[in-house]
GROMACS .gro file of C-alpha atoms in nm:
model
  230
    1MET     CA    1   0.000   0.000   0.000
    2PHE     CA    2   0.134   0.345  -0.093
    3ILE     CA    3   0.025   0.644   0.110
    4ALA     CA    4   0.084   1.004   0.006
    5ILE     CA    5   0.246   1.185   0.297
    6PRO     CA    6   0.191   1.561   0.294
    7SER     CA    7   0.509   1.764   0.284
    8ARG     CA    8   0.618   1.931   0.608
    9GLU     CA    9   0.808   2.197   0.420
   10LYS     CA   10   0.744   2.541   0.558
   11ALA     CA   11   0.529   2.775   0.355
   12PRO     CA   12   0.745   2.999   0.135
   13LEU     CA   13   0.797   3.356   0.241
   14ARG     CA   14   0.550   3.599   0.089
   15TRP     CA   15   0.773   3.866  -0.060
   16ALA     CA   16   0.572   4.015  -0.348
   17THR     CA   17   0.321   4.203  -0.132
   18PRO     CA   18   0.588   4.356   0.098
   19LEU     CA   19   0.793   4.445  -0.211
   20LEU     CA   20   0.502   4.630  -0.371
   21PHE     CA   21   0.425   4.796  -0.037
   22ALA     CA   22   0.784   4.925  -0.010
   23VAL     CA   23   0.807   5.036  -0.373
   24LEU     CA   24   0.481   5.231  -0.350
   25TRP     CA   25   0.606   5.402  -0.033
   26LEU     CA   26   0.946   5.486  -0.182
   27CYS     CA   27   0.798   5.623  -0.502
   28PHE     CA   28   0.561   5.846  -0.310
   29ILE     CA   29   0.829   5.974  -0.073
   30GLY     CA   30   1.067   6.037  -0.362
   31SER     CA   31   0.807   6.240  -0.553
   32ALA     CA   32   0.692   6.428  -0.241
   33LEU     CA   33   1.047   6.548  -0.173
   34LEU     CA   34   1.068   6.715  -0.514
   35PRO     CA   35   0.982   7.083  -0.564
   36ASP     CA   36   0.623   7.135  -0.675
   37THR     CA   37   0.713   7.208  -1.037
   38ASP     CA   38   0.936   6.901  -1.063
   39GLU     CA   39   0.674   6.682  -0.896
   40ARG     CA   40   0.410   6.802  -1.140
   41ARG     CA   41   0.639   6.736  -1.434
   42LEU     CA   42   0.710   6.386  -1.300
   43MET     CA   43   0.338   6.313  -1.279
   44LEU     CA   44   0.278   6.432  -1.634
   45GLU     CA   45   0.574   6.240  -1.776
   46TRP     CA   46   0.503   5.907  -1.601
   47GLY     CA   47   0.130   5.917  -1.531
   48ALA     CA   48  -0.135   5.805  -1.781
   49LEU     CA   49  -0.329   6.072  -1.967
   50SER     CA   50  -0.690   6.043  -2.079
   51GLY     CA   51  -0.807   6.097  -2.432
   52GLY     CA   52  -0.559   5.868  -2.606
   53LEU     CA   53  -0.535   5.507  -2.723
   54SER     CA   54  -0.877   5.520  -2.884
   55THR     CA   55  -0.760   5.433  -3.237
   56PRO     CA   56  -0.523   5.171  -3.381
   57ALA     CA   57  -0.290   5.450  -3.495
   58ALA     CA   58  -0.272   5.587  -3.140
   59TRP     CA   59  -0.193   5.236  -3.012
   60TRP     CA   60   0.086   5.194  -3.262
   61ASP     CA   61   0.235   5.532  -3.171
   62ALA     CA   62   0.217   5.449  -2.799
   63ILE     CA   63   0.397   5.118  -2.854
   64ARG     CA   64   0.659   5.272  -3.080
   65ASP     CA   65   0.751   5.566  -2.855
   66GLY     CA   66   0.712   5.374  -2.527
   67SER     CA   67   0.436   5.597  -2.390
   68GLY     CA   68   0.215   5.291  -2.346
   69LEU     CA   69   0.431   5.203  -2.046
   70ARG     CA   70   0.263   5.493  -1.866
   71LEU     CA   71  -0.025   5.253  -1.797
   72PHE     CA   72   0.217   5.066  -1.568
   73SER     CA   73   0.427   5.352  -1.428
   74ALA     CA   74   0.113   5.544  -1.326
   75LEU     CA   75   0.043   5.270  -1.070
   76PHE     CA   76   0.333   5.391  -0.856
   77LEU     CA   77   0.237   5.759  -0.845
   78HIS     CA   78  -0.010   5.898  -0.591
   79ALA     CA   79  -0.161   6.241  -0.540
   80ASP     CA   80  -0.137   6.259  -0.159
   81TRP     CA   81  -0.101   6.059   0.164
   82ALA     CA   82  -0.468   5.963   0.181
   83HIS     CA   83  -0.457   5.831  -0.174
   84LEU     CA   84  -0.151   5.619  -0.095
   85LEU     CA   85  -0.255   5.491   0.249
   86GLY     CA   86  -0.596   5.375   0.128
   87ASN     CA   87  -0.434   5.165  -0.143
   88LEU     CA   88  -0.171   5.026   0.095
   89VAL     CA   89  -0.434   4.910   0.345
   90PHE     CA   90  -0.630   4.725   0.079
   91LEU     CA   91  -0.306   4.585  -0.066
   92LEU     CA   92  -0.227   4.420   0.268
   93ILE     CA   93  -0.583   4.298   0.336
   94PHE     CA   94  -0.637   4.134  -0.003
   95GLY     CA   95  -0.282   4.095  -0.130
   96LEU     CA   96  -0.135   3.870   0.138
   97PRO     CA   97  -0.396   3.590   0.114
   98ALA     CA   98  -0.402   3.616  -0.265
   99GLU     CA   99  -0.023   3.584  -0.287
  100ARG     CA  100  -0.024   3.290  -0.047
  101THR     CA  101  -0.266   3.105  -0.273
  102MET     CA  102  -0.152   3.195  -0.623
  103GLY     CA  103   0.220   3.248  -0.561
  104PRO     CA  104   0.433   3.562  -0.594
  105TRP     CA  105   0.480   3.563  -0.972
  106ARG     CA  106   0.112   3.521  -1.058
  107PHE     CA  107   0.038   3.780  -0.792
  108LEU     CA  108   0.276   4.035  -0.947
  109ALA     CA  109   0.132   3.965  -1.292
  110LEU     CA  110  -0.218   4.022  -1.154
  111PHE     CA  111  -0.120   4.350  -0.987
  112LEU     CA  112   0.067   4.496  -1.285
  113CYS     CA  113  -0.159   4.373  -1.565
  114GLY     CA  114  -0.477   4.443  -1.369
  115GLY     CA  115  -0.357   4.794  -1.291
  116ALA     CA  116  -0.262   4.858  -1.653
  117VAL     CA  117  -0.600   4.735  -1.781
  118ALA     CA  118  -0.775   4.952  -1.521
  119ASN     CA  119  -0.576   5.259  -1.627
  120LEU     CA  120  -0.652   5.183  -1.992
  121ALA     CA  121  -1.024   5.173  -1.912
  122ALA     CA  122  -0.996   5.513  -1.745
  123VAL     CA  123  -0.798   5.654  -2.039
  124ILE     CA  124  -1.075   5.549  -2.276
  125ALA     CA  125  -1.373   5.627  -2.049
  126ILE     CA  126  -1.278   5.979  -1.940
  127GLY     CA  127  -1.399   6.212  -2.210
  128THR     CA  128  -1.187   6.513  -2.118
  129PRO     CA  129  -0.846   6.488  -2.287
  130ASP     CA  130  -0.516   6.501  -2.097
  131ARG     CA  131  -0.663   6.426  -1.756
  132LEU     CA  132  -0.396   6.279  -1.529
  133ILE     CA  133  -0.460   5.920  -1.417
  134ILE     CA  134  -0.237   5.794  -1.133
  135GLY     CA  135  -0.250   5.556  -0.840
  136ALA     CA  136  -0.268   5.185  -0.766
  137SER     CA  137  -0.643   5.181  -0.706
  138GLY     CA  138  -0.710   4.985  -1.025
  139ALA     CA  139  -0.447   4.725  -0.934
  140VAL     CA  140  -0.586   4.695  -0.582
  141SER     CA  141  -0.935   4.653  -0.729
  142ALA     CA  142  -0.795   4.364  -0.933
  143LEU     CA  143  -0.676   4.206  -0.608
  144ILE     CA  144  -1.026   4.245  -0.463
  145GLY     CA  145  -1.179   4.073  -0.766
  146ALA     CA  146  -0.928   3.789  -0.744
  147TYR     CA  147  -0.989   3.753  -0.370
  148LEU     CA  148  -1.362   3.713  -0.427
  149ALA     CA  149  -1.304   3.450  -0.697
  150LEU     CA  150  -1.051   3.257  -0.487
  151PHE     CA  151  -1.227   3.281  -0.149
  152PRO     CA  152  -1.603   3.306  -0.215
  153GLY     CA  153  -1.682   3.166   0.130
  154ALA     CA  154  -1.446   3.392   0.323
  155LYS     CA  155  -1.552   3.646   0.584
  156LEU     CA  156  -1.406   3.990   0.640
  157GLY     CA  157  -1.385   4.169   0.973
  158VAL     CA  158  -1.564   4.502   1.005
  159VAL     CA  159  -1.571   4.743   1.299
  160VAL     CA  160  -1.927   4.865   1.357
  161PRO     CA  161  -2.007   5.155   1.596
  162LEU     CA  162  -2.280   5.052   1.843
  163GLY     CA  163  -2.360   5.347   2.062
  164LEU     CA  164  -2.052   5.428   2.269
  165PHE     CA  165  -1.877   5.105   2.176
  166LEU     CA  166  -1.712   4.957   1.870
  167GLN     CA  167  -1.810   4.602   1.781
  168PHE     CA  168  -1.595   4.379   1.562
  169VAL     CA  169  -1.813   4.160   1.340
  170LYS     CA  170  -1.743   3.920   1.055
  171VAL     CA  171  -1.933   3.976   0.731
  172PRO     CA  172  -1.937   3.740   0.430
  173ALA     CA  173  -1.685   3.865   0.177
  174PRO     CA  174  -1.927   3.844  -0.121
  175LEU     CA  175  -2.170   4.075   0.060
  176LEU     CA  176  -1.910   4.333   0.158
  177ILE     CA  177  -1.731   4.327  -0.176
  178GLY     CA  178  -2.064   4.330  -0.358
  179VAL     CA  179  -2.163   4.652  -0.180
  180TRP     CA  180  -1.824   4.800  -0.267
  181ALA     CA  181  -1.864   4.706  -0.635
  182LEU     CA  182  -2.216   4.851  -0.645
  183LEU     CA  183  -2.086   5.179  -0.505
  184GLN     CA  184  -1.820   5.190  -0.778
  185VAL     CA  185  -2.095   5.160  -1.038
  186VAL     CA  186  -2.300   5.437  -0.877
  187PHE     CA  187  -2.000   5.666  -0.828
  188THR     CA  188  -1.903   5.622  -1.193
  189PHE     CA  189  -2.199   5.844  -1.281
  190ILE     CA  190  -2.278   6.040  -0.964
  191GLY     CA  191  -2.147   6.078  -0.614
  192PRO     CA  192  -1.843   6.205  -0.422
  193ALA     CA  193  -1.535   6.313  -0.615
  194PHE     CA  194  -1.727   6.273  -0.940
  195GLY     CA  195  -1.483   6.352  -1.221
  196ALA     CA  196  -1.184   6.348  -0.985
  197VAL     CA  197  -1.168   5.973  -0.921
  198ALA     CA  198  -1.142   5.718  -1.202
  199TRP     CA  199  -1.424   5.494  -1.079
  200SER     CA  200  -1.428   5.316  -1.416
  201ALA     CA  201  -1.070   5.202  -1.346
  202HIS     CA  202  -1.188   5.037  -1.023
  203LEU     CA  203  -1.459   4.845  -1.208
  204ALA     CA  204  -1.226   4.737  -1.488
  205GLY     CA  205  -0.961   4.624  -1.241
  206PHE     CA  206  -1.218   4.433  -1.035
  207ALA     CA  207  -1.348   4.250  -1.343
  208PHE     CA  208  -0.997   4.171  -1.463
  209GLY     CA  209  -0.896   4.032  -1.124
  210GLY     CA  210  -1.195   3.801  -1.105
  211ALA     CA  211  -1.139   3.674  -1.457
  212PHE     CA  212  -0.765   3.630  -1.396
  213ALA     CA  213  -0.825   3.418  -1.086
  214LEU     CA  214  -1.084   3.200  -1.259
  215ILE     CA  215  -0.862   3.141  -1.562
  216ALA     CA  216  -0.559   3.066  -1.343
  217ARG     CA  217  -0.756   2.846  -1.104
  218ALA     CA  218  -0.625   2.517  -1.250
  219GLY     CA  219  -0.264   2.631  -1.222
  220ILE     CA  220  -0.323   2.756  -0.870
  221ALA     CA  221  -0.474   2.419  -0.773
  222ARG     CA  222  -0.168   2.236  -0.910
  223ARG     CA  223   0.057   2.468  -0.712
  224MET     CA  224  -0.135   2.402  -0.390
  225ARG     CA  225  -0.116   2.024  -0.444
  226ARG     CA  226   0.261   2.042  -0.495
  227ARG     CA  227   0.300   2.242  -0.176
  228ARG     CA  228   0.107   1.978   0.017
  229GLY     CA  229   0.316   1.695  -0.128
  230PHE     CA  230   0.055   1.544  -0.359
   0.00000   0.00000   0.00000
């Protein structure tokens, strides 16, 4: 009789999420230390701009002159501390479990490609030309979509104010993320920061992340079996 014995090898260190966390911090600090004029020029040179990439000729020009890489570089630029910290919090909440399941390289591909697709959606959706599009919100939204696809039965902790006290409760992830996604749809047309936040990028990133996780599910399952010694 042959019995499969699960491996006792320790789980590999999760390095992709801390790496992205550190790079986002360093990029923000580096840009914040620049004079205002230099910081603005940096944003315009490396951030994505709306109103382009709507025709095949524009795509070809962007590939030829390298400006298409702005869809990726814009992920590492943020307008202020609040913009950065919000993305970092969600990166840790959804990034660490996603990386543990799919592995660091798939995770990095999800973050970068999801963010680029989200920025592309904003570039096309925003009607006003030359609007600056920056931030990792689209990439983080891709992580949220992947998290929902990978852990549909998970629960997320929420702090709820009850009178003078704060109560920590666990809410099903599909419910909480579903409310978040619905708000992104509403805010795309009306709501706070209308026109100042690329809500369409959040939706595109979320959809990309869910699709990415579903397509990669077979590979992720094989990876998990190898880790467990089967």
